[in-house]
JSON list of C-alpha atoms in Angstrom, two decimals:
[
{"chain": "A", "resi": 1, "resn": "MET", "atom": "CA", "xyz": [22.31, 19.31, -24.79]},
{"chain": "A", "resi": 2, "resn": "GLY", "atom": "CA", "xyz": [19.33, 20.23, -22.21]},
{"chain": "A", "resi": 3, "resn": "ARG", "atom": "CA", "xyz": [20.10, 21.09, -18.71]},
{"chain": "A", "resi": 4, "resn": "GLU", "atom": "CA", "xyz": [20.58, 18.24, -16.19]},
{"chain": "A", "resi": 5, "resn": "ASP", "atom": "CA", "xyz": [17.14, 18.34, -14.90]},
{"chain": "A", "resi": 6, "resn": "ASP", "atom": "CA", "xyz": [15.74, 18.44, -18.64]},
{"chain": "A", "resi": 7, "resn": "TYR", "atom": "CA", "xyz": [14.77, 14.93, -19.95]},
{"chain": "A", "resi": 8, "resn": "THR", "atom": "CA", "xyz": [13.70, 13.66, -23.34]},
{"chain": "A", "resi": 9, "resn": "ILE", "atom": "CA", "xyz": [12.37, 10.45, -24.00]},
{"chain": "A", "resi": 10, "resn": "GLU", "atom": "CA", "xyz": [11.98, 9.82, -27.67]},
{"chain": "A", "resi": 11, "resn": "SER", "atom": "CA", "xyz": [8.41, 10.22, -28.68]},
{"chain": "A", "resi": 12, "resn": "GLY", "atom": "CA", "xyz": [6.44, 6.84, -28.28]},
{"chain": "A", "resi": 13, "resn": "ALA", "atom": "CA", "xyz": [9.18, 5.22, -26.40]},
{"chain": "A", "resi": 14, "resn": "ASP", "atom": "CA", "xyz": [8.34, 1.62, -24.98]},
{"chain": "A", "resi": 15, "resn": "LEU", "atom": "CA", "xyz": [8.55, 1.72, -21.38]},
{"chain": "A", "resi": 16, "resn": "THR", "atom": "CA", "xyz": [6.06, -0.68, -20.51]},
{"chain": "A", "resi": 17, "resn": "GLU", "atom": "CA", "xyz": [6.30, -2.16, -17.01]},
{"chain": "A", "resi": 18, "resn": "ALA", "atom": "CA", "xyz": [9.57, -0.10, -16.50]},
{"chain": "A", "resi": 19, "resn": "ASN", "atom": "CA", "xyz": [10.28, 0.21, -12.80]},
{"chain": "A", "resi": 20, "resn": "LEU", "atom": "CA", "xyz": [10.64, 4.35, -12.68]},
{"chain": "A", "resi": 21, "resn": "ARG", "atom": "CA", "xyz": [9.80, 3.99, -8.58]},
{"chain": "A", "resi": 22, "resn": "GLY", "atom": "CA", "xyz": [10.64, 7.28, -7.01]},
{"chain": "A", "resi": 23, "resn": "ALA", "atom": "CA", "xyz": [12.35, 8.54, -10.36]},
{"chain": "A", "resi": 24, "resn": "ASN", "atom": "CA", "xyz": [13.10, 12.24, -10.68]},
{"chain": "A", "resi": 25, "resn": "LEU", "atom": "CA", "xyz": [11.31, 13.07, -14.28]},
{"chain": "A", "resi": 26, "resn": "HIS", "atom": "CA", "xyz": [10.63, 16.50, -13.56]},
{"chain": "A", "resi": 27, "resn": "LYS", "atom": "CA", "xyz": [10.02, 18.46, -16.88]},
{"chain": "A", "resi": 28, "resn": "ALA", "atom": "CA", "xyz": [10.66, 15.11, -18.83]},
{"chain": "A", "resi": 29, "resn": "ASN", "atom": "CA", "xyz": [9.17, 14.99, -22.23]},
{"chain": "A", "resi": 30, "resn": "LEU", "atom": "CA", "xyz": [7.35, 11.69, -22.29]},
{"chain": "A", "resi": 31, "resn": "HIS", "atom": "CA", "xyz": [5.02, 12.62, -25.15]},
{"chain": "A", "resi": 32, "resn": "GLY", "atom": "CA", "xyz": [3.13, 9.61, -26.53]},
{"chain": "A", "resi": 33, "resn": "ALA", "atom": "CA", "xyz": [5.52, 7.03, -24.51]},
{"chain": "A", "resi": 34, "resn": "ASP", "atom": "CA", "xyz": [4.02, 3.59, -23.28]},
{"chain": "A", "resi": 35, "resn": "LEU", "atom": "CA", "xyz": [4.31, 3.44, -19.54]},
{"chain": "A", "resi": 36, "resn": "SER", "atom": "CA", "xyz": [1.38, 0.85, -19.33]},
{"chain": "A", "resi": 37, "resn": "GLY", "atom": "CA", "xyz": [1.84, -1.12, -16.38]},
{"chain": "A", "resi": 38, "resn": "ALA", "atom": "CA", "xyz": [4.86, 1.00, -15.04]},
{"chain": "A", "resi": 39, "resn": "ASP", "atom": "CA", "xyz": [5.89, 1.49, -11.63]},
{"chain": "A", "resi": 40, "resn": "LEU", "atom": "CA", "xyz": [5.84, 5.24, -11.31]},
{"chain": "A", "resi": 41, "resn": "SER", "atom": "CA", "xyz": [5.18, 5.35, -7.37]},
{"chain": "A", "resi": 42, "resn": "GLY", "atom": "CA", "xyz": [6.51, 8.34, -5.57]},
{"chain": "A", "resi": 43, "resn": "ALA", "atom": "CA", "xyz": [7.96, 9.52, -8.88]},
{"chain": "A", "resi": 44, "resn": "ASN", "atom": "CA", "xyz": [8.34, 13.20, -9.48]},
{"chain": "A", "resi": 45, "resn": "LEU", "atom": "CA", "xyz": [6.58, 14.02, -12.64]},
{"chain": "A", "resi": 46, "resn": "THR", "atom": "CA", "xyz": [6.04, 17.93, -12.02]},
{"chain": "A", "resi": 47, "resn": "ASN", "atom": "CA", "xyz": [5.86, 19.91, -15.13]},
{"chain": "A", "resi": 48, "resn": "ALA", "atom": "CA", "xyz": [6.36, 16.56, -17.19]},
{"chain": "A", "resi": 49, "resn": "ILE", "atom": "CA", "xyz": [4.75, 16.26, -20.76]},
{"chain": "A", "resi": 50, "resn": "LEU", "atom": "CA", "xyz": [2.87, 13.10, -21.20]},
{"chain": "A", "resi": 51, "resn": "ARG", "atom": "CA", "xyz": [0.42, 14.10, -24.00]},
{"chain": "A", "resi": 52, "resn": "GLY", "atom": "CA", "xyz": [-0.98, 11.04, -25.55]},
{"chain": "A", "resi": 53, "resn": "ALA", "atom": "CA", "xyz": [1.09, 8.74, -23.16]},
{"chain": "A", "resi": 54, "resn": "ASN", "atom": "CA", "xyz": [-0.22, 5.25, -22.37]},
{"chain": "A", "resi": 55, "resn": "LEU", "atom": "CA", "xyz": [-0.41, 4.88, -18.65]},
{"chain": "A", "resi": 56, "resn": "TYR", "atom": "CA", "xyz": [-3.04, 2.16, -18.74]},
{"chain": "A", "resi": 57, "resn": "GLY", "atom": "CA", "xyz": [-2.46, 0.03, -15.45]},
{"chain": "A", "resi": 58, "resn": "ALA", "atom": "CA", "xyz": [0.36, 2.23, -14.28]},
{"chain": "A", "resi": 59, "resn": "ASP", "atom": "CA", "xyz": [1.21, 2.59, -10.38]},
{"chain": "A", "resi": 60, "resn": "LEU", "atom": "CA", "xyz": [1.32, 6.48, -9.90]},
{"chain": "A", "resi": 61, "resn": "THR", "atom": "CA", "xyz": [0.80, 6.00, -6.13]},
{"chain": "A", "resi": 62, "resn": "HIS", "atom": "CA", "xyz": [2.29, 9.25, -4.34]},
{"chain": "A", "resi": 63, "resn": "ALA", "atom": "CA", "xyz": [3.42, 10.30, -7.72]},
{"chain": "A", "resi": 64, "resn": "ASP", "atom": "CA", "xyz": [3.73, 14.30, -8.04]},
{"chain": "A", "resi": 65, "resn": "LEU", "atom": "CA", "xyz": [2.16, 15.07, -11.32]},
{"chain": "A", "resi": 66, "resn": "SER", "atom": "CA", "xyz": [1.54, 18.84, -10.45]},
{"chain": "A", "resi": 67, "resn": "GLY", "atom": "CA", "xyz": [1.54, 20.84, -13.50]},
{"chain": "A", "resi": 68, "resn": "ALA", "atom": "CA", "xyz": [1.97, 18.16, -15.84]},
{"chain": "A", "resi": 69, "resn": "ASN", "atom": "CA", "xyz": [0.51, 17.95, -19.46]},
{"chain": "A", "resi": 70, "resn": "LEU", "atom": "CA", "xyz": [-1.49, 14.94, -19.64]},
{"chain": "A", "resi": 71, "resn": "ARG", "atom": "CA", "xyz": [-3.75, 15.74, -22.20]},
{"chain": "A", "resi": 72, "resn": "GLY", "atom": "CA", "xyz": [-5.25, 13.03, -24.25]},
{"chain": "A", "resi": 73, "resn": "ALA", "atom": "CA", "xyz": [-3.43, 10.46, -21.84]},
{"chain": "A", "resi": 74, "resn": "HIS", "atom": "CA", "xyz": [-4.62, 7.02, -20.99]},
{"chain": "A", "resi": 75, "resn": "LEU", "atom": "CA", "xyz": [-4.78, 6.47, -17.46]},
{"chain": "A", "resi": 76, "resn": "ARG", "atom": "CA", "xyz": [-7.30, 3.50, -17.53]},
{"chain": "A", "resi": 77, "resn": "GLY", "atom": "CA", "xyz": [-6.94, 1.32, -14.60]},
{"chain": "A", "resi": 78, "resn": "ALA", "atom": "CA", "xyz": [-3.94, 3.48, -13.27]},
{"chain": "A", "resi": 79, "resn": "ASN", "atom": "CA", "xyz": [-3.65, 3.67, -9.71]},
{"chain": "A", "resi": 80, "resn": "LEU", "atom": "CA", "xyz": [-3.33, 7.42, -8.71]},
{"chain": "A", "resi": 81, "resn": "HIS", "atom": "CA", "xyz": [-4.22, 6.86, -5.07]},
{"chain": "A", "resi": 82, "resn": "LYS", "atom": "CA", "xyz": [-2.65, 10.00, -2.95]},
{"chain": "A", "resi": 83, "resn": "ALA", "atom": "CA", "xyz": [-0.97, 11.54, -6.43]},
{"chain": "A", "resi": 84, "resn": "ASN", "atom": "CA", "xyz": [-0.65, 15.09, -7.01]},
{"chain": "A", "resi": 85, "resn": "LEU", "atom": "CA", "xyz": [-2.53, 16.26, -10.13]},
{"chain": "A", "resi": 86, "resn": "HIS", "atom": "CA", "xyz": [-2.71, 20.08, -8.92]},
{"chain": "A", "resi": 87, "resn": "GLY", "atom": "CA", "xyz": [-2.47, 22.27, -12.15]},
{"chain": "A", "resi": 88, "resn": "ALA", "atom": "CA", "xyz": [-2.20, 19.40, -14.33]},
{"chain": "A", "resi": 89, "resn": "LEU", "atom": "CA", "xyz": [-3.85, 19.50, -17.84]},
{"chain": "A", "resi": 90, "resn": "LEU", "atom": "CA", "xyz": [-6.35, 16.53, -18.19]},
{"chain": "A", "resi": 91, "resn": "LYS", "atom": "CA", "xyz": [-8.33, 17.44, -21.25]},
{"chain": "A", "resi": 92, "resn": "GLY", "atom": "CA", "xyz": [-8.97, 14.70, -23.33]},
{"chain": "A", "resi": 93, "resn": "THR", "atom": "CA", "xyz": [-7.63, 12.33, -20.67]},
{"chain": "A", "resi": 94, "resn": "LYS", "atom": "CA", "xyz": [-9.05, 8.82, -20.50]},
{"chain": "A", "resi": 95, "resn": "MET", "atom": "CA", "xyz": [-9.45, 7.81, -16.86]},
{"chain": "A", "resi": 96, "resn": "ARG", "atom": "CA", "xyz": [-12.35, 4.97, -16.64]},
{"chain": "A", "resi": 97, "resn": "GLY", "atom": "CA", "xyz": [-11.41, 2.78, -13.68]},
{"chain": "A", "resi": 98, "resn": "ALA", "atom": "CA", "xyz": [-8.54, 4.87, -12.36]},
{"chain": "A", "resi": 99, "resn": "ASN", "atom": "CA", "xyz": [-8.30, 4.78, -8.40]},
{"chain": "A", "resi": 100, "resn": "LEU", "atom": "CA", "xyz": [-8.01, 8.53, -7.73]},
{"chain": "A", "resi": 101, "resn": "THR", "atom": "CA", "xyz": [-8.77, 8.09, -3.98]},
{"chain": "A", "resi": 102, "resn": "GLY", "atom": "CA", "xyz": [-7.25, 10.64, -1.96]},
{"chain": "A", "resi": 103, "resn": "ALA", "atom": "CA", "xyz": [-5.54, 12.30, -5.11]},
{"chain": "A", "resi": 104, "resn": "THR", "atom": "CA", "xyz": [-5.24, 16.21, -5.45]},
{"chain": "A", "resi": 105, "resn": "MET", "atom": "CA", "xyz": [-7.14, 17.19, -8.26]},
{"chain": "A", "resi": 106, "resn": "PRO", "atom": "CA", "xyz": [-6.25, 20.18, -10.46]},
{"chain": "A", "resi": 107, "resn": "ASP", "atom": "CA", "xyz": [-8.37, 22.55, -8.58]},
{"chain": "A", "resi": 108, "resn": "GLY", "atom": "CA", "xyz": [-6.47, 21.50, -5.42]},
{"chain": "A", "resi": 109, "resn": "THR", "atom": "CA", "xyz": [-9.63, 19.53, -4.14]},
{"chain": "A", "resi": 110, "resn": "ILE", "atom": "CA", "xyz": [-8.97, 16.09, -2.92]},
{"chain": "A", "resi": 111, "resn": "HIS", "atom": "CA", "xyz": [-10.85, 13.23, -4.49]},
{"chain": "A", "resi": 112, "resn": "LYS", "atom": "CA", "xyz": [-12.61, 10.65, -1.97]}
]
């Protein structure tokens, strides 16, 4: 068993349109999970593994994704308004149509 603050979701888990608003998913392993349309607004996803996850149209408003691994994730049409992506890994991430207004980017700059 892992520590209390470590979460593992089965690879490829279907969490389509799940209500995870304000959830504490610090260090969660969501590799390949389908989170399309999910409400993750205000969620703590610091250092989470979201590699290859489908976050199409997900609401990540005010979510903390600092240090998260988002390599190859699908964030098309996602709402990342004022999300914190500081230190996040975004290589290969698909972000077309994503709302990044006010988001803190991996290098610490604020997207306008």
